[in-house]
Short mmCIF file of C-alpha atoms and ligand atoms in Angstrom, two decimals:
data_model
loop_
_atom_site.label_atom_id
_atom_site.label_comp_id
_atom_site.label_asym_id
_atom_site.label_seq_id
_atom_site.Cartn_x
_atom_site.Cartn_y
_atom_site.Cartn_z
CA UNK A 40 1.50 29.10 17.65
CA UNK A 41 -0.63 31.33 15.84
CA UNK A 42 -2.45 29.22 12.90
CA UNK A 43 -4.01 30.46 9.82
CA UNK A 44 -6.26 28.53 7.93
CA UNK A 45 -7.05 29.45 4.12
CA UNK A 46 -10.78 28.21 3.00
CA UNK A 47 -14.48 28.18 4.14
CA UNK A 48 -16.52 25.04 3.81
CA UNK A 49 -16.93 22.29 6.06
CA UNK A 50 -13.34 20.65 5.41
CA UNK A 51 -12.31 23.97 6.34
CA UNK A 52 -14.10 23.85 9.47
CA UNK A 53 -13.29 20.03 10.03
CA UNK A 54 -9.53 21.30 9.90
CA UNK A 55 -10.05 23.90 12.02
CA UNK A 56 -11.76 22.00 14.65
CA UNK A 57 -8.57 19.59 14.70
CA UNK A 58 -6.15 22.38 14.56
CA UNK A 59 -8.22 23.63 17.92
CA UNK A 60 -7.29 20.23 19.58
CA UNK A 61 -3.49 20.89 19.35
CA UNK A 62 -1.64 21.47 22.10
CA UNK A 63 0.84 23.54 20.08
CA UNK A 64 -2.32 26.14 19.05
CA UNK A 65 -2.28 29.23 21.09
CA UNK A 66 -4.58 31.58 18.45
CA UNK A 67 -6.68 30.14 15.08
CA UNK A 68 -7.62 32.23 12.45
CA UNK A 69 -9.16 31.41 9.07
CA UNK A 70 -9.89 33.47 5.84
CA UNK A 71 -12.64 34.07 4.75
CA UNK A 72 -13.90 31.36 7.09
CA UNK A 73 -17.94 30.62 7.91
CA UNK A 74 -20.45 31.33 10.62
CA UNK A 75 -19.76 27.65 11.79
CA UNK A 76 -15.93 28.19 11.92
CA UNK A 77 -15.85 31.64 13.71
CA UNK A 78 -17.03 29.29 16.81
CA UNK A 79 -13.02 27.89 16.63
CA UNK A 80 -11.18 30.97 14.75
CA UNK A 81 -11.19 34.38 14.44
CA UNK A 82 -12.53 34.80 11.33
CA UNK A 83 -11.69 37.13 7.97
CA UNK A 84 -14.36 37.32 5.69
CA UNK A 85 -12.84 40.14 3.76
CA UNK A 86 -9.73 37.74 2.60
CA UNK A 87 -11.18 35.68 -0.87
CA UNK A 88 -9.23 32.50 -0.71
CA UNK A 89 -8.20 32.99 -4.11
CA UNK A 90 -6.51 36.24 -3.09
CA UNK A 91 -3.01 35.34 -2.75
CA UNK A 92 -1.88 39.07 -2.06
CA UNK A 93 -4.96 39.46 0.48
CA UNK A 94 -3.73 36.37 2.15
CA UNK A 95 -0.30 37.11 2.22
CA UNK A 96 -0.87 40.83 3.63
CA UNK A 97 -2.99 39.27 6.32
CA UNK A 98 -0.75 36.21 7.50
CA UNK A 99 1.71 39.28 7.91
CA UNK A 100 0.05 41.82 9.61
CA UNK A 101 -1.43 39.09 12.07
CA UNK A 102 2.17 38.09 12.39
CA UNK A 103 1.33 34.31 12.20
CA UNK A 104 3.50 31.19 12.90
CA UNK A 105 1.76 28.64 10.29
CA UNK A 106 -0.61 28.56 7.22
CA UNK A 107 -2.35 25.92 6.15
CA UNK A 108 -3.45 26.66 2.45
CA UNK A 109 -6.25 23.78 2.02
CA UNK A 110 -8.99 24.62 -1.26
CA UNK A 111 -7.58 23.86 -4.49
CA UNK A 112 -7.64 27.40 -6.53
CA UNK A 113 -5.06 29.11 -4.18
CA UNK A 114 -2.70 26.12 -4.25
CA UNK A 115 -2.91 26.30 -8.02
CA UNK A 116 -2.51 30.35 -7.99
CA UNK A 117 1.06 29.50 -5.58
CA UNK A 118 -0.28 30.88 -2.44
CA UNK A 119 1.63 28.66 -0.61
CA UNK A 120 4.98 29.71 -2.70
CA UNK A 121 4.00 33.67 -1.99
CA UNK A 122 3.72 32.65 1.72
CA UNK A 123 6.68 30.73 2.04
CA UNK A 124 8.73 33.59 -0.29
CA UNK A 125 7.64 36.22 2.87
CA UNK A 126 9.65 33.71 4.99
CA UNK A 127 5.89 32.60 6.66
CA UNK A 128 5.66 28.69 7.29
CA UNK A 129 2.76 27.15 4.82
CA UNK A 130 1.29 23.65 4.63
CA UNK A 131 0.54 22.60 0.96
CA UNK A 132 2.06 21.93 -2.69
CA UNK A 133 3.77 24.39 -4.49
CA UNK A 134 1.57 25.92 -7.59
CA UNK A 135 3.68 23.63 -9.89
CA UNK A 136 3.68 20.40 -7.90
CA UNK A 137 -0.33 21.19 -7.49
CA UNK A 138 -0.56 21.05 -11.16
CA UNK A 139 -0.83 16.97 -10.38
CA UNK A 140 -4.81 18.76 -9.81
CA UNK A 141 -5.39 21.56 -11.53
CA UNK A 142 -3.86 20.19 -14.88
CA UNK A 143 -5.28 16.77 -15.78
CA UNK A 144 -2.79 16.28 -18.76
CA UNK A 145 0.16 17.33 -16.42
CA UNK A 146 -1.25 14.29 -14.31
CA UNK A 147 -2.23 11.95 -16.86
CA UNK A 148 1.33 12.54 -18.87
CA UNK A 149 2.95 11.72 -15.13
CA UNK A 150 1.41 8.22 -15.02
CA UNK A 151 1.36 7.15 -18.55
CA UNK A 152 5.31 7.97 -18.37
CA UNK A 153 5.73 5.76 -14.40
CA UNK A 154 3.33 2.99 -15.97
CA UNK A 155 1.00 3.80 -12.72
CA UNK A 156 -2.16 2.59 -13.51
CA UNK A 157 -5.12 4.74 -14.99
CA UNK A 158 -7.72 4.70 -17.98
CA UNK A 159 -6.04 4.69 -21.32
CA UNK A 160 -6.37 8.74 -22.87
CA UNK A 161 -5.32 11.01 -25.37
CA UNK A 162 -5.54 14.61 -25.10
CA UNK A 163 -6.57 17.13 -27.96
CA UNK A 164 -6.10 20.75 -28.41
CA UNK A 165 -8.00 20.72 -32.05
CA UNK A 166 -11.52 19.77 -31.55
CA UNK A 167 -11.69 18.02 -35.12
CA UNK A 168 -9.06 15.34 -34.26
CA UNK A 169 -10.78 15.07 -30.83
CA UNK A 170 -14.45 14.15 -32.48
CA UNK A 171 -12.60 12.08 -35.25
CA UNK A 172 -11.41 10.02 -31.70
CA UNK A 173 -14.84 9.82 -30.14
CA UNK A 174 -16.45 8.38 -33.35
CA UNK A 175 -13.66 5.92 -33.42
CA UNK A 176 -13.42 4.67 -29.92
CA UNK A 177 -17.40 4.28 -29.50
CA UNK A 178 -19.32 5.20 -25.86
CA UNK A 179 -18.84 5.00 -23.00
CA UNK A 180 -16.35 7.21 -23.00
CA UNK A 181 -14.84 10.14 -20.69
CA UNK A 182 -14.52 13.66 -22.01
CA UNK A 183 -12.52 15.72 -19.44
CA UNK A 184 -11.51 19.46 -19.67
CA UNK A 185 -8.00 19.97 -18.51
CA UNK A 186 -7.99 22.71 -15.90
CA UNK A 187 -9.83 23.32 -12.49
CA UNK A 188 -13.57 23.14 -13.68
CA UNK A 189 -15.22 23.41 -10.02
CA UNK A 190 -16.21 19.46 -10.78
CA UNK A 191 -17.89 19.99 -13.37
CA UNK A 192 -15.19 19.50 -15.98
CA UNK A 193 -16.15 15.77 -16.92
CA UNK A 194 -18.70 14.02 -18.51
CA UNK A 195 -19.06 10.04 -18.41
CA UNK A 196 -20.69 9.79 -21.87
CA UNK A 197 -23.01 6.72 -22.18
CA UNK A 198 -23.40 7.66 -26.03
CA UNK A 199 -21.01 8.67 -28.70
CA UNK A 200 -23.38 11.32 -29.63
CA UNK A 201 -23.23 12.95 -25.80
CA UNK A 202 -19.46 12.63 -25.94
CA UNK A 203 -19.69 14.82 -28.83
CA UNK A 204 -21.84 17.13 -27.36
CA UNK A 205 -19.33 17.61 -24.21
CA UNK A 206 -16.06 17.92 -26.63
CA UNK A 207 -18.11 20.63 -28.55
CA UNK A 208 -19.26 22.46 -25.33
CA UNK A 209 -15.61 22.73 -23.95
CA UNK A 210 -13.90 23.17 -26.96
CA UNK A 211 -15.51 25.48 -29.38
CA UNK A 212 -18.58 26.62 -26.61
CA UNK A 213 -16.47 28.07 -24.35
CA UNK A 214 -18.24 26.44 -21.33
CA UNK A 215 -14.91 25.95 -18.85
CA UNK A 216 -13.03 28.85 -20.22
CA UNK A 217 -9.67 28.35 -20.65
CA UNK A 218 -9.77 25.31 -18.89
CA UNK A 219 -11.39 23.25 -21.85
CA UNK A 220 -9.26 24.78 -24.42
CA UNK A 221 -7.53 21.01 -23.89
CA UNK A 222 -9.43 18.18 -23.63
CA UNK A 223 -8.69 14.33 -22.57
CA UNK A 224 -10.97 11.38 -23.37
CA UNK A 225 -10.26 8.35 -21.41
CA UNK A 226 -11.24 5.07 -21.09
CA UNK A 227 -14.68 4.58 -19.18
CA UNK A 228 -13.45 2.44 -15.90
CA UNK A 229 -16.24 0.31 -14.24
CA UNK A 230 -15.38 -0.22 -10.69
CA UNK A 231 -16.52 1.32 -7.41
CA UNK A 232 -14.78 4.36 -6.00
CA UNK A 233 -12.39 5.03 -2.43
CA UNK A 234 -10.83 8.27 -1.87
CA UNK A 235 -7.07 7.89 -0.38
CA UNK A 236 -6.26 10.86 1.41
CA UNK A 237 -2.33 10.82 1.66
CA UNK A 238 0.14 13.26 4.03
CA UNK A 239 3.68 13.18 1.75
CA UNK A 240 6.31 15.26 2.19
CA UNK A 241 7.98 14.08 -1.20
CA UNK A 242 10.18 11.62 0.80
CA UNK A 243 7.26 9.75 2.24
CA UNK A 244 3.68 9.13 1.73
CA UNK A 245 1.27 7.71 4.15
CA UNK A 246 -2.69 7.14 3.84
CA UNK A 247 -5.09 8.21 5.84
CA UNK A 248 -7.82 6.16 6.11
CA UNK A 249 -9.28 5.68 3.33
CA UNK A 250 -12.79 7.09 2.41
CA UNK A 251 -15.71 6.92 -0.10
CA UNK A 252 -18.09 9.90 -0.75
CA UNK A 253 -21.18 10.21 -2.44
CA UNK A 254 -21.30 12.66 -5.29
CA UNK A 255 -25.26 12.72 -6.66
CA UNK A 256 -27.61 14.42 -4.98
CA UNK A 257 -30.44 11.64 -4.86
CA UNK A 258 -30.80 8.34 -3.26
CA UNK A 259 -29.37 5.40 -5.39
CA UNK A 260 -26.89 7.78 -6.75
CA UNK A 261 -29.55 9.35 -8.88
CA UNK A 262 -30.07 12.72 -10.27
CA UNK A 263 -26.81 15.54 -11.20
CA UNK A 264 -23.15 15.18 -9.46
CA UNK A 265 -22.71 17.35 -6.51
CA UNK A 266 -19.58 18.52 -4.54
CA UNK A 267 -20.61 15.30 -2.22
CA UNK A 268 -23.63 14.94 -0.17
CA UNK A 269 -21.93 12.64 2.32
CA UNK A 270 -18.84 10.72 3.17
CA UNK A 271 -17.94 7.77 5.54
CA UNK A 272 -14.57 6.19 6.28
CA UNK A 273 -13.07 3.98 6.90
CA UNK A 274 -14.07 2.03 3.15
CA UNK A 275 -14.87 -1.75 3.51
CA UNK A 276 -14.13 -1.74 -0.02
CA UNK A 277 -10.18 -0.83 0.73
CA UNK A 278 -9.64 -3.81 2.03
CA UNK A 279 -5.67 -5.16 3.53
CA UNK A 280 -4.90 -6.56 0.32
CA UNK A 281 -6.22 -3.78 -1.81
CA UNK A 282 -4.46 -1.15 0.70
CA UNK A 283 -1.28 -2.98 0.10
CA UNK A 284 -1.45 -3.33 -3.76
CA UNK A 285 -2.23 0.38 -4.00
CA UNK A 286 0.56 1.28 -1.79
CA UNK A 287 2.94 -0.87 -4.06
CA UNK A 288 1.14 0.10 -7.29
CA UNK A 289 0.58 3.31 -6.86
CA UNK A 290 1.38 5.62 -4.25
CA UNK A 291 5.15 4.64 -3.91
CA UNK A 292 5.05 4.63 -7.39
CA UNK A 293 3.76 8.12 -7.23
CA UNK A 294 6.07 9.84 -5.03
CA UNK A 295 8.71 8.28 -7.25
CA UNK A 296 7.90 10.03 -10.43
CA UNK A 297 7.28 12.99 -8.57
CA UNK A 298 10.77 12.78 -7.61
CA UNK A 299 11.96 11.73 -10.79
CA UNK A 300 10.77 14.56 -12.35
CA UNK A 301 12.70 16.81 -9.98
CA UNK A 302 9.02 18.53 -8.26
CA UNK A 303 8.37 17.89 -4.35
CA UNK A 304 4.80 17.34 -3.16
CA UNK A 305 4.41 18.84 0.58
CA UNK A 306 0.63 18.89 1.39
CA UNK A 307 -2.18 16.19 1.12
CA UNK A 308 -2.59 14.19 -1.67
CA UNK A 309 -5.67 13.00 -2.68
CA UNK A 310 -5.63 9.71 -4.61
CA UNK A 311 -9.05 8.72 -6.34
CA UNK A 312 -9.56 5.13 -6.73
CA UNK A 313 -11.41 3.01 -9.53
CA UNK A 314 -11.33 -0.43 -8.19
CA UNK A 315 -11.79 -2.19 -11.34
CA UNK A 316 -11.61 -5.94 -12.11
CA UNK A 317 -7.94 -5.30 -12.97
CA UNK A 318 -6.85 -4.13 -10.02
CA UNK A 319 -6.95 -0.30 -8.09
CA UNK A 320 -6.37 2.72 -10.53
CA UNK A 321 -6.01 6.38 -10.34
CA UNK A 322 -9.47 8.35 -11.33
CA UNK A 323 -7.98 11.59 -10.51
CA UNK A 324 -5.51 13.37 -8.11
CA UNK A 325 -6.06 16.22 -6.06
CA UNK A 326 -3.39 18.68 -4.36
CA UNK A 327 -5.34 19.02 -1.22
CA UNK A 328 -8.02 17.32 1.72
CA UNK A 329 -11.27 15.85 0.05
CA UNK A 330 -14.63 17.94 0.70
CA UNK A 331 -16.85 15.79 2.85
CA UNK A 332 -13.75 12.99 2.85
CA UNK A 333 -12.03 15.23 5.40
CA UNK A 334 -15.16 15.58 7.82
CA UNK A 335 -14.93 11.66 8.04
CA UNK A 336 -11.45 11.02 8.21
CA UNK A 337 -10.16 13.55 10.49
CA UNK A 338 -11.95 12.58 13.08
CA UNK A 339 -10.97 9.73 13.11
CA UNK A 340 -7.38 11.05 13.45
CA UNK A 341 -5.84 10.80 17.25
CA UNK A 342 -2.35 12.45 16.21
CA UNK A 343 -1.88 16.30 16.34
CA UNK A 344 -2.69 17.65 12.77
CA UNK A 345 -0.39 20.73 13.48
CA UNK A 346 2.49 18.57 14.24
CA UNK A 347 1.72 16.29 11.37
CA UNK A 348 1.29 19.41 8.91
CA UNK A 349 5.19 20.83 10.31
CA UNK A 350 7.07 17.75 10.02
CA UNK A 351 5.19 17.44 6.14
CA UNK A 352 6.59 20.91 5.44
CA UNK A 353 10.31 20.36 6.85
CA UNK A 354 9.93 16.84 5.69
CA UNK A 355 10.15 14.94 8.71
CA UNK A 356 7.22 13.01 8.30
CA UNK A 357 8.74 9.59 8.30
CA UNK A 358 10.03 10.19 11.52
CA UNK A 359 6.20 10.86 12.85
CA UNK A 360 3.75 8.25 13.89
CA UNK A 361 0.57 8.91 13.17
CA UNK A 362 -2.07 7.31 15.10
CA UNK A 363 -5.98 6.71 14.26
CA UNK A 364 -8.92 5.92 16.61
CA UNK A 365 -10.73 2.77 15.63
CA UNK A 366 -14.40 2.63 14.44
CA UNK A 367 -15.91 4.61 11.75
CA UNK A 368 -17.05 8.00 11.31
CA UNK A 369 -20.02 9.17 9.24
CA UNK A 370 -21.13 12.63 7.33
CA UNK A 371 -24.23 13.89 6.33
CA UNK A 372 -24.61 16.97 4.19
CA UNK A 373 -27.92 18.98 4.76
CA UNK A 374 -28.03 20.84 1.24
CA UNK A 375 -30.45 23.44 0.13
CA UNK A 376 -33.25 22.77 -1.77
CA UNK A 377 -32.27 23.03 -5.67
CA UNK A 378 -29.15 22.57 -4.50
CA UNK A 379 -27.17 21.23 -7.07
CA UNK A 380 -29.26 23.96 -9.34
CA UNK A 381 -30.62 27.18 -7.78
CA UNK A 382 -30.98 27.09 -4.44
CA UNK A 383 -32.94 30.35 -1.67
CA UNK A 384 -30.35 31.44 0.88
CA UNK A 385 -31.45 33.40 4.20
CA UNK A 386 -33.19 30.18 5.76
CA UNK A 387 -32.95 30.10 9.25
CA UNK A 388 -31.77 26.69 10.93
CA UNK A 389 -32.42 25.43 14.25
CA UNK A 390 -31.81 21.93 16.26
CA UNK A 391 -27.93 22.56 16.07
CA UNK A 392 -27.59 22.40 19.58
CA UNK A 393 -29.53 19.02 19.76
CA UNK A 394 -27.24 17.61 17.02
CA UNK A 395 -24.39 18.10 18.93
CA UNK A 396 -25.80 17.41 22.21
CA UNK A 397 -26.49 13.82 20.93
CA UNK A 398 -22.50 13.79 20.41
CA UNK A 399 -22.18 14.30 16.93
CA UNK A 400 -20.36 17.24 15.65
CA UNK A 401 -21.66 19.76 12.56
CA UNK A 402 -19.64 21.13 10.22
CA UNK A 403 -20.80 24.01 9.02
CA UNK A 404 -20.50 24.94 4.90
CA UNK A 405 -22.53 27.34 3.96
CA UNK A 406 -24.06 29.41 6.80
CA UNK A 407 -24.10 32.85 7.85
CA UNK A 408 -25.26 34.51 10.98
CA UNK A 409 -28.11 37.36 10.58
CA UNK A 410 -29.91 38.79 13.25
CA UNK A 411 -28.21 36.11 16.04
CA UNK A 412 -29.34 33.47 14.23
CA UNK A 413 -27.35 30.81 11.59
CA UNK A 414 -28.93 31.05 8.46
CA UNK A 415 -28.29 29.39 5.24
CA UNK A 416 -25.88 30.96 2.87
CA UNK A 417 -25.06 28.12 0.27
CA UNK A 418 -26.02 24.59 -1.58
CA UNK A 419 -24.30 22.60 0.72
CA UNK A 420 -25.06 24.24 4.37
CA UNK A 421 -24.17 21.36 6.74
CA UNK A 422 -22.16 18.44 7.06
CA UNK A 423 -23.05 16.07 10.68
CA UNK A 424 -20.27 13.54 11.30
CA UNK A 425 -20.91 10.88 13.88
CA UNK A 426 -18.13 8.42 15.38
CA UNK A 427 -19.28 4.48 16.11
CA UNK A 428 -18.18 1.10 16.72
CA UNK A 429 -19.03 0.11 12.94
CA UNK A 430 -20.20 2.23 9.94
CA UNK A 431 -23.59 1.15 10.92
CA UNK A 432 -23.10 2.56 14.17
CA UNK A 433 -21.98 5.89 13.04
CA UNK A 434 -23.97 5.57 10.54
CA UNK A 435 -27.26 5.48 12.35
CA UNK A 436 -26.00 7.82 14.77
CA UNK A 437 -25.06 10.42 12.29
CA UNK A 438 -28.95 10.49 11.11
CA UNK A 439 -30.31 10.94 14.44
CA UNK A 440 -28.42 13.42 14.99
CA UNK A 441 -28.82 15.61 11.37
CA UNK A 442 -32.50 15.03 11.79
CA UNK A 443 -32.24 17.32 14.84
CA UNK A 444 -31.87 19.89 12.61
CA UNK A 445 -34.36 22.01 10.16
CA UNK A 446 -34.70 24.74 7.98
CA UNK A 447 -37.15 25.61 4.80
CA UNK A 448 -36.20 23.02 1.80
CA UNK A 449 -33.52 21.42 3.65
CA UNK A 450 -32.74 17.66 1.68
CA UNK A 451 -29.99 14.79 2.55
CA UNK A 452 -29.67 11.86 0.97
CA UNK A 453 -31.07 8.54 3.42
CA UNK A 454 -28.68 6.15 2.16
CA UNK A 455 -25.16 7.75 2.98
CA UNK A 456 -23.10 4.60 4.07
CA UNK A 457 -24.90 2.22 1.85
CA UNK A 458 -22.48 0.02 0.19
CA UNK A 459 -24.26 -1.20 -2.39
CA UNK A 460 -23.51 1.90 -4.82
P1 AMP B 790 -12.73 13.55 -11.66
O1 AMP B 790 -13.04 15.02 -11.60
O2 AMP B 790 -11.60 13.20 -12.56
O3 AMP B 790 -12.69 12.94 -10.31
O4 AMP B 790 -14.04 12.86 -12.25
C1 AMP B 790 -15.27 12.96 -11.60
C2 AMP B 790 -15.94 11.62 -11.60
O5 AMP B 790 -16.11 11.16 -12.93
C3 AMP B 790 -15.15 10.54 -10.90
O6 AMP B 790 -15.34 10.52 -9.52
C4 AMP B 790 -15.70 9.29 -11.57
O7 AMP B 790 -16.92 8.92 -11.00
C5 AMP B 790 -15.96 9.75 -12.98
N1 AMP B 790 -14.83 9.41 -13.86
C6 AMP B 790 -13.75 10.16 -14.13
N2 AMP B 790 -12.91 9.52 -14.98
C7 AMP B 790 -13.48 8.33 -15.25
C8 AMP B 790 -13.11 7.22 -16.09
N3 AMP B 790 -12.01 7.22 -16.82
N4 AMP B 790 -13.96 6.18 -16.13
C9 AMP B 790 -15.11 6.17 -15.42
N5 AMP B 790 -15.51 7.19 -14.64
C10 AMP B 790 -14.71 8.25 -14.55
N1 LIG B 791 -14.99 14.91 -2.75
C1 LIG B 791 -14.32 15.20 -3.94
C2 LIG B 791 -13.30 16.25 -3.86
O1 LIG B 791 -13.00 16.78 -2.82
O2 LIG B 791 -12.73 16.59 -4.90
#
């Protein structure tokens, strides 16, 4: 089958890299893809992932079998309904069952009406009533803007006076566009975080292993929030029992008011986890893999992805059995320096070829090739996963192997793994 795959950072490439196990793969091609990627697929760089037309045109003219739609803004935009309307076989939600991401209310309204558990909220569309609720509710406190914000939409306010601040910013500064014209404040949850990956097919759900990443970019979870500077599964913290409440709590739960509202979720989704004193509860959902979750867990996966994606999309997957290798699996990010802030690009890297002669495999995020070389072309630039008998293991072996590599400013955390955060 010819495979296209929609995206280019390193879950892309961690996707693609499966995808190029399957025996049912005959041709992979991703759009726009990454220097790192073209090694698996033939890559487009021309097609922007959030052009649905683009995409479409291109899935037809290459006259492939099966799309897998995996960042977040094209699922929201209904790529995978364009695809599927052009009679082309696409893996991910629909743009209205992927509002359970890209609208936090639609979300939040979902579980408040199933009783699954979350923080406590109210949303606001006149910035008045929402200070009036800030100054009555007191700090902490959790100011969220309601559309896709690239992350960046919510601020855990220690002080009534930053909560303020943030509801002023998204409201009245314009700072998130359209997507903080609504705002939620929630509860502030204290717990530590796991990331459940799920396949459903809006019959079934099952969980990947679960997963924790680490979103600041410093040591000790210090300094700004980052699109995740490393990842590890599978979480100690998601232990049998917790696995089993959150399966009766809230996944089943889940799929059931998806149902119940008459929408079908086909694709991954993501379930984040507060595991508070009270039990697991939602953070957030996403409508898609986890960027670095996915370059943890799917290598840990032993099943074909492809066939795992087609029986999701026909909704067979209850029929499937999915199996996972034991272990754990580790990923470093390299990042550029500034990286969250400004960051040079154009930095030549070398020791790849050492990292993955040492068995570890790197995902590539932001590179680009110039002049035969790979070269940095982002914040995040690499992600190096490692397999072992134990999270310390691959852990350990992870570092080796991402200290292979170099390039002018490059910065990782040294503590990915650590449990104590
Ligand atoms: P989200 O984009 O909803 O995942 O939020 C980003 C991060 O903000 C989460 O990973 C949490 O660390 C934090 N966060 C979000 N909502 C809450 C909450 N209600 N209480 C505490 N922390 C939160
Ligand atoms: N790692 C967080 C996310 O993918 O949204």
């Amino acid at each position: 089958m010819k495979v296209l795959v929609i995206g280019g950072g390193g879950r892309e490439h961690a996707v693609c890299r499966k995808l190029a196990e399957s025996q049912l793969v005959t041709q992979l091609l991703c759009a726009p893809g990454n220097a790192g990627i073209a090694q698996a697929a033939v890559c487009h760089p021309e097609v922007k992932a959030t052009d649905v037309a683009a995409i479409v045109d291109l899935a037809k003219r290459e006259q492939v079998d099966f799309v897998c739609v995996t960042p977040d803004d094209p699922l929201a935009l209904g790529c995978v309904d364009a695809l599927e309307a052009e009679g082309i076989a696409a893996f991910g939600p629909s743009a209205y069952a992927a509002q359970m991401e890209s609208s936090k209310i639609f979300s939040k309204n979902l579980m408040k009406k199933y009783g699954i558990p979350t923080a406590k909220s109210e949303t606001f569309e006149d910035m008045d009533a929402a200070l009036a609720y800030v100054e009555a509710q007191g700090a902490p406190i959790v100011v969220k803007a309601d559309g896709l914000a690239l992350g960046k939409g919510v601020i855990v306010a220690k002080t009534v006076e930053e909560a303020k601040q943030a509801v002023v910013d998204m409201m009245a500064g314009g700072k998130f566009g359209k997507s903080g014209a609504r705002v939620l404040i929630e509860e502030c949850m204290v717990g530590r975080e796991v990331t459940v990956l799920c396949f459903t097919d809006g019959k079934t759900i099952v969980p990947m292993r679960a997963s924790q990443d680490h979103k600041r970019v410093y040591d000790h979870d210090e300094g700004p929030n980052t699109g995740g500077m490393g990842a590890f599964a599978p979480s100690p913290l998601y232990t049998e029992e917790i696995a089993k409440r959150t399966e009766e709590e809230i996944l089943w739960p889940t799929l059931h008011a998806m149902d119940a509202e008459g929408f079908t979720f086909k694709g991954v989704l993501y379930v984040g986890l507060m595991l508070t004193k009270d039990g697991p509860k939602v953070v957030e959902y996403n409508a898609r893999f986890g960027d670095p979750e996915t370059q943890a867990v799917l290598p840990l996966l032993e099943s074909d992805l492809l066939e795992i994606m087609m029986a999701v999309r026909e909704q067979r997957l209850g029929d499937m059995e999915i199996r996972w290798r034991g272990g754990s699996a580790a990923c470093i990010v390299l990042a550029s320096g500034g990286y969250p802030g400004s960051y040079e690009k154009g930095k030549v890297i070398s020791g790849l070829d050492a990292a993955e002669a040492s068995g570890a495999t790197v995902y590539h995020a932001g590179t680009a090739m110039k002049d035969g070389a790979y070269v940095t072309a982002g914040g995040r630039v690499l992600g190096v996963t490692a397999l072992g008998d134990t999270l310390r293991d691959a852990v350990t072996a992870a570092y080796g192997a991402a200290r292979q590599i170099h390039f002018d400013g490059a910065h990782m955390r040294s503590d990915i793994g650590s449990l104590d955060m």
